[in-house]
Amino acid sequence: MSVLELDEVTKLHPGSPPVAALRSVTLCIASGEFAAVVGPSGSGKSTLLAIAGTLERPTSGSVRVAGVAVDAMADHELSAVRAHAIGFVFQQFFLVPTLSTLDNVANGLLYRGTPVAERRKAARVALDAVGLTHRLEHRPSELSGGECQRTAIARALVGTPAIILADEPTGNVDTAQGAEILEILWGLNATGVTVVVVTHNREIADTLPRVVALRDGVVESDVRRR
Ligand code: ADP
Ligand code: MG
């Protein structure tokens, strides 16, 4: 069963001439996959992830998430799809500097309307899963880059999403911390979570079961191993 389906997705950004970030991309990610999206800077990787995650709408083509067509959905319906099905991880972490690690993660459940005590309880479990039980009351400025990204991963997984979409999750951390982040993503994948990771790091991509390569907004190759 596929959890993400892009059918002839084109994304044009306005300008003269307009920029085609994606050109008629058709891609299907099956439940339980762990896939990398690679390609040079500007090839459309972030756009692909944003459209797959319903953060952006395509100019044409259609998108299905967990088997459901999202094209005609209103913004509030898309928010609900994201809140229940998708966890996002970004290169820049996007943690709130004034909040503790615990509350940054608990905020991952805000859109669900979960009561605060329950949010914090789930946040503790998620932080335990990424090895940060000893950092609950720290602020992001008191954490290493790797710990910030692990916090962001905990925030992504606190709602037990079916899909994790990560855009250059190791882009701002050193090699050892990057390896830890990959380990965590492998662990999530082992529990059945579908993971799609954008990376320009070919060494990382080559360790993953599937590598989708983009160039100029087109799928240049799509290789599965194992
Ligand atoms: P990547 O993540 O592979 O570096 P992006 O998906 O960010 O690529 O961008 C693909 C292309 O679309 C690039 O040429 C980029 O400049 C352009 N682009 C992305 N977002 C916008 C935007 N909001 N407005 C105009 N052009 C954009
Ligand atoms: Mg990008």
CSV table of C-alpha atoms and ligand atoms in Angstrom, one decimal:
chain,number,residue,atom,x,y,z
A,1,MET,CA,0.0,0.0,0.0
A,2,SER,CA,1.3,3.4,-0.9
A,3,VAL,CA,1.4,6.2,1.7
A,4,LEU,CA,2.6,8.9,-0.6
A,5,GLU,CA,1.6,9.3,-4.2
A,6,LEU,CA,2.5,12.1,-6.5
A,7,ASP,CA,1.0,11.9,-10.0
A,8,GLU,CA,2.4,14.2,-12.7
A,9,VAL,CA,3.1,16.9,-10.2
A,10,THR,CA,4.4,20.2,-11.6
A,11,LYS,CA,5.3,23.2,-9.5
A,12,LEU,CA,5.9,26.6,-11.1
A,13,HIS,CA,7.1,29.5,-9.1
A,14,PRO,CA,6.0,32.9,-10.5
A,15,GLY,CA,8.6,35.0,-12.2
A,16,SER,CA,9.6,36.0,-15.7
A,17,PRO,CA,10.2,33.4,-16.8
A,18,PRO,CA,8.5,31.2,-14.1
A,19,VAL,CA,10.7,28.6,-12.4
A,20,ALA,CA,9.6,25.0,-12.8
A,21,ALA,CA,10.7,23.5,-9.4
A,22,LEU,CA,9.1,20.2,-10.4
A,23,ARG,CA,8.1,19.0,-13.8
A,24,SER,CA,5.5,16.2,-14.1
A,25,VAL,CA,6.9,14.2,-11.2
A,26,THR,CA,5.3,10.8,-10.6
A,27,LEU,CA,6.4,9.0,-7.5
A,28,CYS,CA,5.0,6.4,-5.2
A,29,ILE,CA,6.3,5.7,-1.7
A,30,ALA,CA,5.0,2.5,-0.1
A,31,SER,CA,4.2,2.0,3.5
A,32,GLY,CA,7.3,1.2,5.5
A,33,GLU,CA,9.8,2.4,3.0
A,34,PHE,CA,12.9,4.4,3.9
A,35,ALA,CA,13.8,6.5,0.9
A,36,ALA,CA,16.4,9.2,0.2
A,37,VAL,CA,15.8,12.1,-2.2
A,38,VAL,CA,19.0,13.4,-3.6
A,39,GLY,CA,20.1,15.9,-6.3
A,40,PRO,CA,22.0,19.1,-6.7
A,41,SER,CA,21.0,22.3,-5.0
A,42,GLY,CA,17.9,23.7,-6.8
A,43,SER,CA,16.9,20.4,-8.3
A,44,GLY,CA,13.5,20.5,-6.4
A,45,LYS,CA,14.1,18.3,-3.4
A,46,SER,CA,12.6,20.6,-0.8
A,47,THR,CA,9.7,21.4,-3.1
A,48,LEU,CA,9.0,17.7,-3.5
A,49,LEU,CA,9.0,17.1,0.2
A,50,ALA,CA,6.8,20.2,0.9
A,51,ILE,CA,4.3,19.1,-1.7
A,52,ALA,CA,4.3,15.5,-0.4
A,53,GLY,CA,3.7,16.8,3.1
A,54,THR,CA,0.9,19.2,1.9
A,55,LEU,CA,2.8,22.3,3.0
A,56,GLU,CA,2.7,23.5,-0.6
A,57,ARG,CA,0.2,22.8,-3.3
A,58,PRO,CA,1.3,21.7,-6.8
A,59,THR,CA,0.5,23.9,-9.8
A,60,SER,CA,-0.9,20.8,-11.5
A,61,GLY,CA,-1.0,17.1,-10.8
A,62,SER,CA,-2.4,15.3,-7.8
A,63,VAL,CA,-1.2,14.1,-4.4
A,64,ARG,CA,-2.5,11.3,-2.2
A,65,VAL,CA,-1.4,10.9,1.4
A,66,ALA,CA,-2.3,7.7,3.2
A,67,GLY,CA,-4.5,6.8,0.2
A,68,VAL,CA,-6.5,10.0,0.4
A,69,ALA,CA,-6.5,12.7,-2.4
A,70,VAL,CA,-5.6,16.0,-0.8
A,71,ASP,CA,-5.8,18.2,-3.9
A,72,ALA,CA,-9.3,19.6,-3.2
A,73,MET,CA,-8.9,19.9,0.6
A,74,ALA,CA,-9.2,23.2,2.3
A,75,ASP,CA,-6.2,24.5,4.3
A,76,HIS,CA,-7.7,23.4,7.7
A,77,GLU,CA,-8.3,19.9,6.3
A,78,LEU,CA,-4.6,19.8,5.2
A,79,SER,CA,-3.6,20.9,8.7
A,80,ALA,CA,-5.5,18.0,10.1
A,81,VAL,CA,-3.8,15.5,7.7
A,82,ARG,CA,-0.4,16.9,8.7
A,83,ALA,CA,-1.2,16.8,12.4
A,84,HIS,CA,-2.3,13.1,12.3
A,85,ALA,CA,-0.2,11.5,9.5
A,86,ILE,CA,3.0,13.4,9.0
A,87,GLY,CA,6.0,14.4,11.1
A,88,PHE,CA,8.4,17.0,9.7
A,89,VAL,CA,12.1,17.5,10.4
A,90,PHE,CA,14.1,20.4,8.9
A,91,GLN,CA,17.7,21.3,8.6
A,92,GLN,CA,17.3,24.4,10.7
A,93,PHE,CA,15.5,22.5,13.6
A,94,PHE,CA,12.9,25.3,14.0
A,95,LEU,CA,12.8,25.0,17.8
A,96,VAL,CA,11.3,27.8,19.9
A,97,PRO,CA,14.3,29.3,21.7
A,98,THR,CA,12.3,30.3,24.8
A,99,LEU,CA,10.8,26.9,25.4
A,100,SER,CA,12.3,23.9,27.2
A,101,THR,CA,13.1,20.7,25.2
A,102,LEU,CA,10.0,19.1,26.8
A,103,ASP,CA,7.7,21.9,25.7
A,104,ASN,CA,9.2,22.2,22.2
A,105,VAL,CA,8.3,18.5,21.8
A,106,ALA,CA,4.9,18.8,23.6
A,107,ASN,CA,4.0,21.6,21.1
A,108,GLY,CA,4.1,19.0,18.4
A,109,LEU,CA,0.7,18.0,19.6
A,110,LEU,CA,-0.8,21.5,19.7
A,111,TYR,CA,-2.9,21.0,16.5
A,112,ARG,CA,-4.4,17.8,17.9
A,113,GLY,CA,-6.0,19.8,20.8
A,114,THR,CA,-4.4,17.4,23.3
A,115,PRO,CA,-4.5,18.7,26.9
A,116,VAL,CA,-1.2,20.0,28.2
A,117,ALA,CA,-0.5,17.3,30.8
A,118,GLU,CA,-1.0,14.6,28.1
A,119,ARG,CA,1.1,16.5,25.7
A,120,ARG,CA,4.0,16.6,28.1
A,121,LYS,CA,3.6,12.9,29.0
A,122,ALA,CA,3.8,12.0,25.3
A,123,ALA,CA,6.8,14.4,24.9
A,124,ARG,CA,8.7,12.6,27.7
A,125,VAL,CA,8.2,9.3,25.9
A,126,ALA,CA,9.3,10.8,22.5
A,127,LEU,CA,12.4,12.4,24.1
A,128,ASP,CA,13.3,9.1,25.7
A,129,ALA,CA,13.1,7.5,22.3
A,130,VAL,CA,15.8,9.9,21.0
A,131,GLY,CA,18.0,9.6,24.1
A,132,LEU,CA,17.3,13.0,25.6
A,133,THR,CA,15.7,12.2,28.9
A,134,HIS,CA,18.5,14.1,30.6
A,135,ARG,CA,17.8,17.3,28.7
A,136,LEU,CA,14.1,17.9,29.4
A,137,GLU,CA,14.4,21.4,31.0
A,138,HIS,CA,17.2,22.7,28.7
A,139,ARG,CA,16.6,25.5,26.2
A,140,PRO,CA,17.7,25.0,22.6
A,141,SER,CA,20.7,27.3,23.1
A,142,GLU,CA,22.0,24.9,25.8
A,143,LEU,CA,21.9,21.9,23.4
A,144,SER,CA,24.4,20.7,20.7
A,145,GLY,CA,23.2,20.8,17.1
A,146,GLY,CA,22.7,17.0,17.3
A,147,GLU,CA,20.6,17.3,20.4
A,148,CYS,CA,18.5,20.1,18.8
A,149,GLN,CA,17.9,17.8,15.8
A,150,ARG,CA,17.0,14.9,18.1
A,151,THR,CA,14.5,17.3,19.9
A,152,ALA,CA,13.0,18.2,16.5
A,153,ILE,CA,12.7,14.5,15.6
A,154,ALA,CA,11.0,13.9,19.0
A,155,ARG,CA,8.6,16.7,18.1
A,156,ALA,CA,8.0,15.0,14.7
A,157,LEU,CA,7.3,11.6,16.2
A,158,VAL,CA,5.3,12.7,19.3
A,159,GLY,CA,2.0,12.4,17.4
A,160,THR,CA,3.0,8.9,16.2
A,161,PRO,CA,2.8,9.8,12.5
A,162,ALA,CA,2.8,7.2,9.7
A,163,ILE,CA,5.3,9.3,7.7
A,164,ILE,CA,8.4,11.2,8.6
A,165,LEU,CA,9.6,13.8,6.1
A,166,ALA,CA,13.1,15.1,6.8
A,167,ASP,CA,14.7,17.8,4.7
A,168,GLU,CA,18.5,17.7,5.1
A,169,PRO,CA,18.2,16.6,8.8
A,170,THR,CA,22.0,16.1,9.1
A,171,GLY,CA,22.8,19.3,7.2
A,172,ASN,CA,23.6,21.4,10.4
A,173,VAL,CA,25.3,18.7,12.6
A,174,ASP,CA,28.7,17.1,12.6
A,175,THR,CA,29.3,13.6,11.1
A,176,ALA,CA,29.0,11.7,14.4
A,177,GLN,CA,25.7,13.5,15.3
A,178,GLY,CA,24.5,12.9,11.8
A,179,ALA,CA,25.1,9.2,12.2
A,180,GLU,CA,23.1,9.2,15.4
A,181,ILE,CA,20.2,10.9,13.6
A,182,LEU,CA,20.3,8.3,10.9
A,183,GLU,CA,20.3,5.6,13.6
A,184,ILE,CA,17.1,7.2,15.1
A,185,LEU,CA,15.4,7.3,11.7
A,186,TRP,CA,16.3,3.7,11.1
A,187,GLY,CA,14.8,2.8,14.5
A,188,LEU,CA,11.6,4.6,13.6
A,189,ASN,CA,11.5,2.9,10.3
A,190,ALA,CA,11.9,-0.5,12.0
A,191,THR,CA,8.7,0.3,13.9
A,192,GLY,CA,6.8,0.7,10.6
A,193,VAL,CA,7.1,4.4,10.1
A,194,THR,CA,7.7,5.4,6.4
A,195,VAL,CA,10.7,7.8,6.2
A,196,VAL,CA,11.7,10.1,3.3
A,197,VAL,CA,15.0,11.9,3.8
A,198,VAL,CA,16.2,14.7,1.5
A,199,THR,CA,20.0,14.7,1.6
A,200,HIS,CA,22.8,16.0,-0.6
A,201,ASN,CA,25.1,13.5,1.2
A,202,ARG,CA,25.5,10.7,-1.2
A,203,GLU,CA,27.3,8.5,1.5
A,204,ILE,CA,24.1,8.7,3.6
A,205,ALA,CA,21.8,8.1,0.7
A,206,ASP,CA,23.8,5.1,-0.5
A,207,THR,CA,23.1,3.3,2.9
A,208,LEU,CA,19.3,3.6,2.3
A,209,PRO,CA,17.1,1.0,0.6
A,210,ARG,CA,15.8,3.5,-2.1
A,211,VAL,CA,17.4,6.5,-3.7
A,212,VAL,CA,15.3,8.9,-5.8
A,213,ALA,CA,17.5,11.3,-7.7
A,214,LEU,CA,16.2,14.7,-9.0
A,215,ARG,CA,17.7,16.9,-11.5
A,216,ASP,CA,16.1,20.1,-12.8
A,217,GLY,CA,12.7,19.2,-11.3
A,218,VAL,CA,12.6,15.7,-12.9
A,219,VAL,CA,13.2,12.3,-11.4
A,220,GLU,CA,16.5,11.3,-13.0
A,221,SER,CA,16.7,7.9,-11.4
A,222,ASP,CA,14.9,5.8,-8.8
A,223,VAL,CA,16.9,2.9,-7.5
A,224,ARG,CA,15.9,0.3,-5.0
A,225,ARG,CA,18.4,-2.1,-3.4
A,226,ARG,CA,17.8,-5.0,-1.0
B,1,ADP,P1,16.5,22.0,-3.6
B,1,ADP,O1,15.8,21.7,-2.3
B,1,ADP,O2,16.8,20.7,-4.4
B,1,ADP,O3,17.7,22.8,-3.4
B,1,ADP,P2,14.2,23.6,-4.1
B,1,ADP,O4,13.0,22.7,-4.1
B,1,ADP,O5,14.4,24.4,-2.9
B,1,ADP,O6,15.5,22.8,-4.5
B,1,ADP,O7,14.0,24.6,-5.3
B,1,ADP,C1,13.8,24.2,-6.7
B,1,ADP,C2,13.8,25.4,-7.6
B,1,ADP,O8,12.7,26.2,-7.3
B,1,ADP,C3,15.0,26.3,-7.5
B,1,ADP,O9,15.3,26.8,-8.7
B,1,ADP,C4,14.5,27.4,-6.5
B,1,ADP,O10,15.2,28.6,-6.8
B,1,ADP,C5,13.1,27.5,-7.0
B,1,ADP,N1,12.2,27.9,-5.9
B,1,ADP,C6,11.9,27.2,-4.7
B,1,ADP,N2,11.1,27.9,-3.9
B,1,ADP,C7,10.8,29.0,-4.6
B,1,ADP,C8,9.9,30.2,-4.3
B,1,ADP,N3,9.2,30.2,-3.2
B,1,ADP,N4,9.9,31.2,-5.2
B,1,ADP,C9,10.6,31.1,-6.4
B,1,ADP,N5,11.4,30.1,-6.7
B,1,ADP,C10,11.5,29.1,-5.8
B,2,MG,MG,16.4,22.1,-0.3
